[in-house]
Coordinates of C-alpha atoms and ligand atoms in Angstrom, one line a residue:
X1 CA -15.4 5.6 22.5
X2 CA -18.0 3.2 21.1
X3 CA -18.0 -0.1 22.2
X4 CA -15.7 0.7 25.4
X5 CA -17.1 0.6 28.6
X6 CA -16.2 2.9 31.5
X7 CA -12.8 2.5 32.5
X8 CA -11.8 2.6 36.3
X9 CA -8.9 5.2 36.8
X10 CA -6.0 3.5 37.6
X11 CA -2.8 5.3 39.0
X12 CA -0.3 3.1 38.0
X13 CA 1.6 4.5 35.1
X14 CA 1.7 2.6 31.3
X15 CA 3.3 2.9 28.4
X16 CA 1.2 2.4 25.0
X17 CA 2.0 0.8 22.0
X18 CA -0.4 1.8 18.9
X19 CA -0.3 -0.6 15.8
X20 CA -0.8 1.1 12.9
X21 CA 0.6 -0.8 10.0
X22 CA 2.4 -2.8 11.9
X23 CA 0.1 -5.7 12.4
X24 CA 2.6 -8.3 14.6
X25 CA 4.7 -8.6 17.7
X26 CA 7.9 -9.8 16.2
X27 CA 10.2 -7.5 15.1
X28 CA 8.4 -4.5 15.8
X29 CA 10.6 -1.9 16.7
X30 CA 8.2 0.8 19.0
X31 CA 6.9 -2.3 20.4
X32 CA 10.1 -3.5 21.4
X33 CA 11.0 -0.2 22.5
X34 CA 7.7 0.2 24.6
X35 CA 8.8 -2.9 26.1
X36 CA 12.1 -1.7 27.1
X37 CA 10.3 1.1 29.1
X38 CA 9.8 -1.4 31.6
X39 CA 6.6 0.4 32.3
X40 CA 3.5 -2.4 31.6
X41 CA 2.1 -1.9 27.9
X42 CA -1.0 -1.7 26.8
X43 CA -1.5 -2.6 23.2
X44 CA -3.9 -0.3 21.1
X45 CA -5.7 -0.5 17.7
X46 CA -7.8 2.6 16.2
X47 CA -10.4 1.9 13.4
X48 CA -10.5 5.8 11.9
X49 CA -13.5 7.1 11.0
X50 CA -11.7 9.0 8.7
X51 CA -10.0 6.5 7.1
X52 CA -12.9 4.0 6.7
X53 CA -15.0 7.0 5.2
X54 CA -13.0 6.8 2.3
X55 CA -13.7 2.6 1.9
X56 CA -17.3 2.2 -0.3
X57 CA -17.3 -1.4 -0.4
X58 CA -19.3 -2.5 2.2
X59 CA -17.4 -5.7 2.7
X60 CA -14.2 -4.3 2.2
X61 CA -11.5 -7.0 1.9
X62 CA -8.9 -5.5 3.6
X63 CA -11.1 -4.4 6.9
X64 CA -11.7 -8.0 6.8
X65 CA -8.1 -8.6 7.0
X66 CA -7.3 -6.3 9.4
X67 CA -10.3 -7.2 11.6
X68 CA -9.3 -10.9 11.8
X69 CA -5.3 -10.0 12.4
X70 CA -6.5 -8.1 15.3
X71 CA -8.6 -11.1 16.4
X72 CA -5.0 -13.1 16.2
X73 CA -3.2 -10.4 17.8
X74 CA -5.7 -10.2 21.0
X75 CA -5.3 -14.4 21.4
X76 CA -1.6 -13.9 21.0
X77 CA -1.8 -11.2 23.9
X78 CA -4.2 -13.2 26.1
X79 CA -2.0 -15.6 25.7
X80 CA 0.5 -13.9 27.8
X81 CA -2.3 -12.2 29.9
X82 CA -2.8 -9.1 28.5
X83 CA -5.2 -8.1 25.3
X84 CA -5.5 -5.6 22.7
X85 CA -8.0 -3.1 22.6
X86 CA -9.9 -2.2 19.9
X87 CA -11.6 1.7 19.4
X88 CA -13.2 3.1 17.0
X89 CA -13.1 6.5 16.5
X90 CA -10.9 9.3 15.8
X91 CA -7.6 8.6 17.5
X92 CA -7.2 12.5 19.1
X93 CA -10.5 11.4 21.1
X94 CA -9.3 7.7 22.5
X95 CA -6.0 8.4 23.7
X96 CA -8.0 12.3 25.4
X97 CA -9.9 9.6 27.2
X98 CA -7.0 7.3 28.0
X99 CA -5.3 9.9 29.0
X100 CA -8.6 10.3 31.7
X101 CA -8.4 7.1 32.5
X102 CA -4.5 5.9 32.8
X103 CA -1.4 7.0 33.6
X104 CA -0.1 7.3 30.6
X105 CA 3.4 7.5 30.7
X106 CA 3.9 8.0 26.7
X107 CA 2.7 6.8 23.3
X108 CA 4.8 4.1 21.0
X109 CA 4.1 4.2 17.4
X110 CA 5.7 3.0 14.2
X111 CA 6.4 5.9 11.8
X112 CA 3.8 6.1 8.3
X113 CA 4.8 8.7 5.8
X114 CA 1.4 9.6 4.5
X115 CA 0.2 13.1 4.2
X116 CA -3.0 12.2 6.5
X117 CA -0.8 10.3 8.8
X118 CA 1.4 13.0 9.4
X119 CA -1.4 15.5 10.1
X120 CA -2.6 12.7 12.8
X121 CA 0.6 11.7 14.6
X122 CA 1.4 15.6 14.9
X123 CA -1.7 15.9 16.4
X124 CA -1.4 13.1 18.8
X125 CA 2.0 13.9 19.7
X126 CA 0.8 17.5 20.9
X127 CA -1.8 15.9 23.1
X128 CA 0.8 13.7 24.6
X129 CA 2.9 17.1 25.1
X130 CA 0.1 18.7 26.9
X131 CA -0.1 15.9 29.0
X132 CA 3.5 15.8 30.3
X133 CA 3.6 11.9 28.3
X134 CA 6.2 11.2 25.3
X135 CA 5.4 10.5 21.7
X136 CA 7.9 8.2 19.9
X137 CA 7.8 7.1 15.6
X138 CA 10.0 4.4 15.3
X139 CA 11.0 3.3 11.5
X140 CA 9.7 0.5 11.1
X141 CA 7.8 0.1 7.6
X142 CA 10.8 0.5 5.8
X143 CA 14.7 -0.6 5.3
X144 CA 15.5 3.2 5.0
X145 CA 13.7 6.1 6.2
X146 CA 12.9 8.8 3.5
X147 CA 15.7 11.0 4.8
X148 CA 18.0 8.2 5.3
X149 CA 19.0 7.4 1.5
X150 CA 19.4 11.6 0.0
X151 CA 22.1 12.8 -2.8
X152 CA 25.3 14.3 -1.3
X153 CA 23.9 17.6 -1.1
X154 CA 21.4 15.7 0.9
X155 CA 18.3 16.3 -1.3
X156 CA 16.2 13.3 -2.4
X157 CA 16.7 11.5 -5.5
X158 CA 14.1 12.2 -8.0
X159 CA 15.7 8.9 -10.5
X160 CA 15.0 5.0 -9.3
X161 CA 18.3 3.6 -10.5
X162 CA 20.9 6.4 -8.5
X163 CA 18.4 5.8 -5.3
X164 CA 18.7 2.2 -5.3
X165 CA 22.3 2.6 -5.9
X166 CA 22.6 4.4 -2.6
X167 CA 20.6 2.5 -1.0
X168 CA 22.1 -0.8 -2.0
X169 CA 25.6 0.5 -0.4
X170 CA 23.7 1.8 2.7
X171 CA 22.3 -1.5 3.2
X172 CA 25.5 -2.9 2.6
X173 CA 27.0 -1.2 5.2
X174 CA 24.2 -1.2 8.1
X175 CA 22.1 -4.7 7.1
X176 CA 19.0 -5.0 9.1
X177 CA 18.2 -6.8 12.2
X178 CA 15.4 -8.4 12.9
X179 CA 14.2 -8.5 16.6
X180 CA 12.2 -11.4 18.2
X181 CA 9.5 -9.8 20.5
X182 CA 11.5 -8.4 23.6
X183 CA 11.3 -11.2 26.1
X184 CA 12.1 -8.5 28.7
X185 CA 9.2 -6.3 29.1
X186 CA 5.6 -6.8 30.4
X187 CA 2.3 -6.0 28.9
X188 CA -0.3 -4.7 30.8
X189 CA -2.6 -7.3 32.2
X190 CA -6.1 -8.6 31.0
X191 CA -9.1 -6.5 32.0
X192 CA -12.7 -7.4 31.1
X193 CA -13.7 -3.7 31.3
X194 CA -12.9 -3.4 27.3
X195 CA -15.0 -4.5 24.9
X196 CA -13.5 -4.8 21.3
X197 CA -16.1 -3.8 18.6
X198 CA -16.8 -6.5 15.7
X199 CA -17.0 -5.8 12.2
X200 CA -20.5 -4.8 12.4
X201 CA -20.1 -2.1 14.6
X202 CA -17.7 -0.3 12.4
X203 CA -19.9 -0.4 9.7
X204 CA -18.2 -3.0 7.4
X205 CA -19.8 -6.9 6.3
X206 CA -17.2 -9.5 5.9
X207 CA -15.7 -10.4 2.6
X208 CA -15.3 -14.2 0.9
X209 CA -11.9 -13.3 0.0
X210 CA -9.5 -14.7 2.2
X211 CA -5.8 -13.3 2.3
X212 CA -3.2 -16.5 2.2
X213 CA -0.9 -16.1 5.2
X214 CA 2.9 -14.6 4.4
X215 CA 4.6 -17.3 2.8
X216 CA 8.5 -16.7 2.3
X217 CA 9.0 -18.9 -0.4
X218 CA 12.9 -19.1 -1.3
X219 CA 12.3 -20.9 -4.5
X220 CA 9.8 -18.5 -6.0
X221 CA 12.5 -15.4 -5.1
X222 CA 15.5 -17.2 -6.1
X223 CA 13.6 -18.1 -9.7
X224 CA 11.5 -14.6 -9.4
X225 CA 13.5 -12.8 -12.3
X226 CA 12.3 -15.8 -14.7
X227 CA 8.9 -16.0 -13.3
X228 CA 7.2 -12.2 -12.3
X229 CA 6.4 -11.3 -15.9
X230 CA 3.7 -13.5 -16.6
X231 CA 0.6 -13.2 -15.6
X232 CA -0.7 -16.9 -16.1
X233 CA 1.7 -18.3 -13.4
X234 CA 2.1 -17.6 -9.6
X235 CA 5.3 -16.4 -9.9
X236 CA 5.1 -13.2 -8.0
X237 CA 5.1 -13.2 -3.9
X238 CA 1.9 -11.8 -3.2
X239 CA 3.6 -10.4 -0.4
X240 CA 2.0 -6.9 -1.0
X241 CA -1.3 -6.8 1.2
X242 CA 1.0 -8.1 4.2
X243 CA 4.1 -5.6 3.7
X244 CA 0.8 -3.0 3.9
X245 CA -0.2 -3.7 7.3
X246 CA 3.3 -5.3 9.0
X247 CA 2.0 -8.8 8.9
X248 CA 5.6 -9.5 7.5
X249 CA 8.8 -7.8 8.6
X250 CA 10.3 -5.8 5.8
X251 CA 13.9 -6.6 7.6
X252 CA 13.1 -10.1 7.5
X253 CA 12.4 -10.4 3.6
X254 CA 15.1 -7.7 2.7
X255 CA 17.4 -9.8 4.1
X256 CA 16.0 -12.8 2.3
X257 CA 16.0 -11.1 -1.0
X258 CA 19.5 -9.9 -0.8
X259 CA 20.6 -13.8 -0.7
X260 CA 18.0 -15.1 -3.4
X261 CA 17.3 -12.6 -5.7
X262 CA 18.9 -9.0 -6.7
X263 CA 15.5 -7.9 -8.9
X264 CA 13.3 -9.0 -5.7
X265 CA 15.7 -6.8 -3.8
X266 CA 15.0 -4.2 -6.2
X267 CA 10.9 -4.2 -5.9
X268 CA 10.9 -3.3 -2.3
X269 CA 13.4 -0.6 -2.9
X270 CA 11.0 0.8 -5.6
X271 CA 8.7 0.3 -2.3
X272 CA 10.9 2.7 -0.6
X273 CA 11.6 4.7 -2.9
X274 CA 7.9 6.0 -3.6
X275 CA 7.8 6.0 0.5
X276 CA 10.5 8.5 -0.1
X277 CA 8.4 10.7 -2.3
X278 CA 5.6 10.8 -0.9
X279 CA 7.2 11.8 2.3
X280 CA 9.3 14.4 0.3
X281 CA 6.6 15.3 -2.2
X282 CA 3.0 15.2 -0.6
X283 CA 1.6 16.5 -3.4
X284 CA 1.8 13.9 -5.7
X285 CA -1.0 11.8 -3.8
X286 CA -3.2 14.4 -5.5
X287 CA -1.3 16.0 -8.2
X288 CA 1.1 15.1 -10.8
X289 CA 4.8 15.1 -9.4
X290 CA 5.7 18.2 -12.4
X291 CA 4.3 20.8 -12.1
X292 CA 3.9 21.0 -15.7
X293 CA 1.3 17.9 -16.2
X294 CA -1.3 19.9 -14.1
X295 CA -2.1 21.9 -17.2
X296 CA -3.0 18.7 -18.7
X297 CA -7.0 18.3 -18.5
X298 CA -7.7 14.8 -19.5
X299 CA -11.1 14.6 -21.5
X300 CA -11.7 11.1 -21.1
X301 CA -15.6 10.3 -20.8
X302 CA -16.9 8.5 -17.6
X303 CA -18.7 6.1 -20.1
X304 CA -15.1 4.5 -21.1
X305 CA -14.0 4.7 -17.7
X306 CA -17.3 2.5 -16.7
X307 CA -16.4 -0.2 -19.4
X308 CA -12.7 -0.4 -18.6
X309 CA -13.7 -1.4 -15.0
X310 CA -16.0 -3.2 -15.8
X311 CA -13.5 -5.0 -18.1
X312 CA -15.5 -4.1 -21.1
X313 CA -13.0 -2.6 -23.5
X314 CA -12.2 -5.2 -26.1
X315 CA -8.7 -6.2 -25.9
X316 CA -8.6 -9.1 -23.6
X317 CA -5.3 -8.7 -21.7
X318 CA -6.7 -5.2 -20.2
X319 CA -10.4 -6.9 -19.7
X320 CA -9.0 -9.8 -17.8
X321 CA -6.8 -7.7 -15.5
X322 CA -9.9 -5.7 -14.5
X323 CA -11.8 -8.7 -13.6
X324 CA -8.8 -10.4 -11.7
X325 CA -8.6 -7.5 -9.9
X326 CA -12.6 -6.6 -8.9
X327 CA -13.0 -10.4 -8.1
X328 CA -9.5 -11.3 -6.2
X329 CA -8.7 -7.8 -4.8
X330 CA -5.4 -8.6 -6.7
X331 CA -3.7 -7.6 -10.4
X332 CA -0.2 -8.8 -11.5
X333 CA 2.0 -5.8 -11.6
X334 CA 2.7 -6.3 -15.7
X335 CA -1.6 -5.9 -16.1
X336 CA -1.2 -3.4 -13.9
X337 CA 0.9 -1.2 -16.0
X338 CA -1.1 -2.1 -18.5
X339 CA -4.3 -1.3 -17.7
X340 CA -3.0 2.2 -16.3
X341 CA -1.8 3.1 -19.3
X342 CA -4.6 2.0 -21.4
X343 CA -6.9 4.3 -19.3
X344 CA -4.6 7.2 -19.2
X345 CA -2.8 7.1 -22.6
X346 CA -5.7 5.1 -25.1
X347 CA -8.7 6.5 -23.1
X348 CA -7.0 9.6 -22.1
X349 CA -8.7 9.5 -18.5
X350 CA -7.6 11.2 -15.6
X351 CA -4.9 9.0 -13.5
X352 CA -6.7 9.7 -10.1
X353 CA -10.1 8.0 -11.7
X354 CA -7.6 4.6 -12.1
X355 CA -6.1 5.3 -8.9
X356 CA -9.3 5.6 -6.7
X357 CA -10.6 2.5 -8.3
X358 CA -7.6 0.6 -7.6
X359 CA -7.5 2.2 -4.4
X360 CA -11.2 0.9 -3.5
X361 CA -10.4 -3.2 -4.9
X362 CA -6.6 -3.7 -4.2
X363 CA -5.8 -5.9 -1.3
X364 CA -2.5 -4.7 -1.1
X365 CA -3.3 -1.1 -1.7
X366 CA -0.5 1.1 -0.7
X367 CA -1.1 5.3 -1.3
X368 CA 2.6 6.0 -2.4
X369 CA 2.8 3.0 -4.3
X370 CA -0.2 3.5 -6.2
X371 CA 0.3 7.3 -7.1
X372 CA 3.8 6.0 -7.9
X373 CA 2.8 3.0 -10.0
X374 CA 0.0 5.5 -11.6
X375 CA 2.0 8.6 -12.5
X376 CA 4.6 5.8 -13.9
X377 CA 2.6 4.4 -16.3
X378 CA 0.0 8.0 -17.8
X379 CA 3.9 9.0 -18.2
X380 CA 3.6 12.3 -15.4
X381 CA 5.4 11.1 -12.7
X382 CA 8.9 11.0 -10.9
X383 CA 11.5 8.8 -13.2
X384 CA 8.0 7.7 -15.3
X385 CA 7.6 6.0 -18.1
X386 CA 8.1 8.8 -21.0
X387 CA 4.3 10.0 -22.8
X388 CA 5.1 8.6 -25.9
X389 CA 5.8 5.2 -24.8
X390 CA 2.1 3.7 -25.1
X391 CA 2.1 -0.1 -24.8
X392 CA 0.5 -1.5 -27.8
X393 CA -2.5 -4.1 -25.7
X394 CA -2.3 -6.6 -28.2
X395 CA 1.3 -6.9 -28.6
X396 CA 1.4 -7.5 -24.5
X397 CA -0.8 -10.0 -24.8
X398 CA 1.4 -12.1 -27.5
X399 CA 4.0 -10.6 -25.3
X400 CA 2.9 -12.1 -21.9
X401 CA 0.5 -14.3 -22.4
X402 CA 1.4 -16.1 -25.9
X403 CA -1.2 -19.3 -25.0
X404 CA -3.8 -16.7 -23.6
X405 CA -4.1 -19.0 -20.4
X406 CA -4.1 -16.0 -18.6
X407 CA -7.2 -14.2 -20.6
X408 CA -8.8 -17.6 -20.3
X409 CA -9.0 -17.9 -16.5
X410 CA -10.6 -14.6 -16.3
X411 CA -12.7 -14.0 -18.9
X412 CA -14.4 -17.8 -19.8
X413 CA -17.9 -16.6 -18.8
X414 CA -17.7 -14.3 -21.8
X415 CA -17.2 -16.9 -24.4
X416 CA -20.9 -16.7 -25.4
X417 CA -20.7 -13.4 -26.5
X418 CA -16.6 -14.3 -27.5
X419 CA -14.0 -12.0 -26.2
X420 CA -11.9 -12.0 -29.3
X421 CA -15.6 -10.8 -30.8
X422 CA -15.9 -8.0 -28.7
X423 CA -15.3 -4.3 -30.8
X424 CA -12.4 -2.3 -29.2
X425 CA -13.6 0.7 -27.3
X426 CA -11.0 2.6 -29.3
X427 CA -8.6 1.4 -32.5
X428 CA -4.7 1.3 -31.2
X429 CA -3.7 3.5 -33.8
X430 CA -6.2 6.1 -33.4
X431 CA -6.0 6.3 -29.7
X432 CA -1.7 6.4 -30.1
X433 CA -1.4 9.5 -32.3
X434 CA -4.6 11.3 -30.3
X435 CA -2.5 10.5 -27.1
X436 CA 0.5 12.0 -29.1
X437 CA -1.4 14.9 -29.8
X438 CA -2.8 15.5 -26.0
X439 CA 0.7 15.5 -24.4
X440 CA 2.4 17.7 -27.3
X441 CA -0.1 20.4 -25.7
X442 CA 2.8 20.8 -22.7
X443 CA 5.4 18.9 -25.0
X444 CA 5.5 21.0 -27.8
Ligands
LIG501 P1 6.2 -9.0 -5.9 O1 6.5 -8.9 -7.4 O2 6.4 -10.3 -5.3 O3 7.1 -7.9 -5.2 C1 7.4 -8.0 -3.8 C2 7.1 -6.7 -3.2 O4 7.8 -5.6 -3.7 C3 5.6 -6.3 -3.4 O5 4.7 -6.9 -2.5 C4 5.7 -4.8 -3.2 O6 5.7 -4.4 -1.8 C5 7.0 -4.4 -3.7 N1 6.9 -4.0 -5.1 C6 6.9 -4.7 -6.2 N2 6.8 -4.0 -7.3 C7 6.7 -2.7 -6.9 C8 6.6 -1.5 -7.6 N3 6.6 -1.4 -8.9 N4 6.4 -0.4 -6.8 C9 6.5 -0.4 -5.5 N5 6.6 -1.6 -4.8 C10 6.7 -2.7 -5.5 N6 2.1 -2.0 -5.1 C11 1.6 -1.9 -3.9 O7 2.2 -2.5 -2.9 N7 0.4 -1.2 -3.6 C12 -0.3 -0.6 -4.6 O8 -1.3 0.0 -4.3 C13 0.3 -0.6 -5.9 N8 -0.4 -0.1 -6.9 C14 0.1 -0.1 -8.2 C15 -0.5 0.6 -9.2 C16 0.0 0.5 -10.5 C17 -0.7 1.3 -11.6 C18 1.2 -0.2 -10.8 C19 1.7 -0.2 -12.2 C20 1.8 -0.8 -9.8 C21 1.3 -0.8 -8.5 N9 2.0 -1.5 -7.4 C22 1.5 -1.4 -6.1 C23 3.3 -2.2 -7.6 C24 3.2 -3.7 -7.9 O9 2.3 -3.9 -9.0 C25 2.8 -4.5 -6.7 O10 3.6 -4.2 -5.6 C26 2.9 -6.0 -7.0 O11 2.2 -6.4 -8.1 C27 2.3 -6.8 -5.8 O12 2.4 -8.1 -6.0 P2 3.4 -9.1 -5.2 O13 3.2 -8.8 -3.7 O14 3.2 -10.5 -5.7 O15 4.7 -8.4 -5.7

């Protein structure tokens, strides 16, 4: 383990509690349940090598993130005498040599429902089994559990609006609870024999963005209907990033949104819903959800992929998205499905080009949300957008941003050149009938 120092054996037994995306003590249901072990608990974090592998960006926003939650997490432990400790390496190898060093009794964990999750927690769960210890998942990311909201023949839904109508009466019926921190239980005390790595030593530089702490702002829900189409305005939560990695509880703002706002409600149950497929339907973080989109080869050239994120395509809406996004780590959802359907449907390139780029910049990054919001809008995915509707870049701009204040925060420093001035990378027209043409090759 790098940056740990030896640790003395110690024969009294411990339970652990390994944050994941679960990045706070209240409300966190394996934690709470670690606590009500009785056994002391000692709190864990992984940095995954094989994870981070994946990040490009040397100052990665949301390592930064994570890094200085962790740093709050620790002061909130030493604050009632114990600590978090911090690894970095793969998670098979830390808890082998916890396992050398402690009595560990068994592991807490919140459940995550991605494919390279899955693959890890199995893994971790069959060392704990070797070891006599227990593994527990708790849910805890989620309202519903993937297999918690399925038809009547108890398949899953594969159509947003009968999910959410399923899992509006669930919800009904069971609301959720939110859990202070169990007052019960006891951590496992302080040591100084651990030594937490910095940012540094896992390879990453810090970023300049900052991420604004959760803010539950009841006005901006109970208004949100009125408010989350336009881009200009902060009228969207910007909630995403800490939904990610647990620094809110979903039980907490579900039951917020179902007092304020039914269309907020509905957002996070589109969140659950692609949790749902992704759990269901691995697959689609690397292929199309039907089968019969993989036929379709898109021909798109890397040079109009370059310009698009670069913001360099000529229609201003799409430009400014990209540049709110490469500079903020964030993009309102309505560029969002813009610009994805620009590069899928205009540009005809690949969706998983889009979705590693957005994968790389977006604070709030979320694997089955992006395939989900990706497949959505090139028009291949579960209940997606249909192929033939291509939004027309120009008329979204009138559309959404009628007084351009939007393109004007974001694209000012091009004025010498003069965005309006800049030549389309493609006419609409063209680019709709060739997109036309490309999916008639499986839509005959
Ligand atoms: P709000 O509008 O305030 O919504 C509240 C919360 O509801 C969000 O934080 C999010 O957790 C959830 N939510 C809202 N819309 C959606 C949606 N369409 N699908 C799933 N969950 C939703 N969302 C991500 O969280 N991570 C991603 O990586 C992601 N990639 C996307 C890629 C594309 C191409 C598209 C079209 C959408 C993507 N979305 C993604 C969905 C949506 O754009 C963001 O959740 C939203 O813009 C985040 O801003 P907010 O927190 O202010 O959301």
């Amino acid at each position: 383990m790098k940056g740990n120092g030896t640790v003395q054996r110690d024969e009294n037994s411990l339970a652990i509690h390994w944050f994941r995306r679960d990045l706070r003590l209240d409300d966190n249901t394996a934690l709470n349940a670690a606590l009500a072990t009785g056994l002391p608990v000692m709190c864990v974090f992984i940095f995954d090598p094989n994870i981070l592998r994946h990040l490009k960006i040397k100052n990665d926003s949301r390592i930064t993130f994570i890094f200085d939650t962790l740093q709050k997490l620790d002061a909130d432990l030493r604050a009632r005498g114990s600590m978090l400790r911090i690894f970095f390496d793969a998670p098979l190898s830390v808890y082998e040599r916890l396992f050398q060093s402690f009595n560990v009794r068994g592991i807490w964990c919140n459940e995550d429902y991605e494919p390279y999750a899955r693959e890890r927690d199995a893994a971790v769960a069959g060392l704990c089994k070797a070891k006599g210890a227990e593994f527990h998942a708790h849910k805890d990311h989620v309202v519903f559990a993937p297999h918690e909201v399925l038809k009547d023949d108890g398949k899953p839904y594969n159509v947003f609006t009968p999910y959410s109508r399923r899992w509006l009466a669930r919800f009904a019926d069971e609301p959720p609870v939110y859990h202070e921190l169990a007052s019960k239980g006891k951590f496992l005390p302080a040591t100084a024999d651990h030594q937490n790595p910095g940012l540094r030593a896992i390879g990453f530089e810090r970023s300049a963005i900052a991420v604004p702490p959760p803010l539950f702002d009841a006005a901006l829900i109970e208004h949100y209907s009125d408010t989350r189409d336009i881009p200009s305005v902060a009228g969207t939560s910007r909630l995403g990033v800490h939904l990610r990695f647990g620094t809110v509880s979903i039980r907490a703002l579900a039951a917020l949104a179902a007092r304020l706002s039914q269309k907020f409600l509905a957002e996070l149950i589109w969140r659950e819903f692609y949790q749902m497929i992704i759990w269901y339907y691995p697959h689609t973080t690397k292929r199309p959800f039907r089968a019969i989109y993989e036929q379709l080869k898109f021909p798109g050239s890397e040079a109009d992929f370059k310009a698009w994120t670069r913001g360099e395509t000529g229609y201003p809406l799409v430009d400014a998205g990209m540049r709110e996004l490469v500079a903020t780590g964030f993009m309102h959802n309505r560029v969002r499905m813009l610009v994805a359907s620009f590069l899928t449907k205009h540009l005809l390139c690949d969706w998983r080009w889009g979705e590693h780029f957005f994968a790389q910049h977006l604070l709030d990054f979320e694997l089955a949300s992006n395939v989900g919001g990706w497949q959505w809008s090139a028009g291949i995915g579960v209940d997606a957008a249909p192929y033939f509707r291509i939004f027309n870049p120009s008329e979204q701009q009138k559309k959404f941003d009628p007084k351009n204040i939007y393109i004007d925060r974001w694209l000012k420093n091009d004025n010498f050149f003069g965005t309006e001035a800049r030549a389309p990378i493609v006419d609409h027209r063209f680019a709709r009938e060739r997109c036309l043409k490309f999916f008639s090759t499986v839509h005959p």
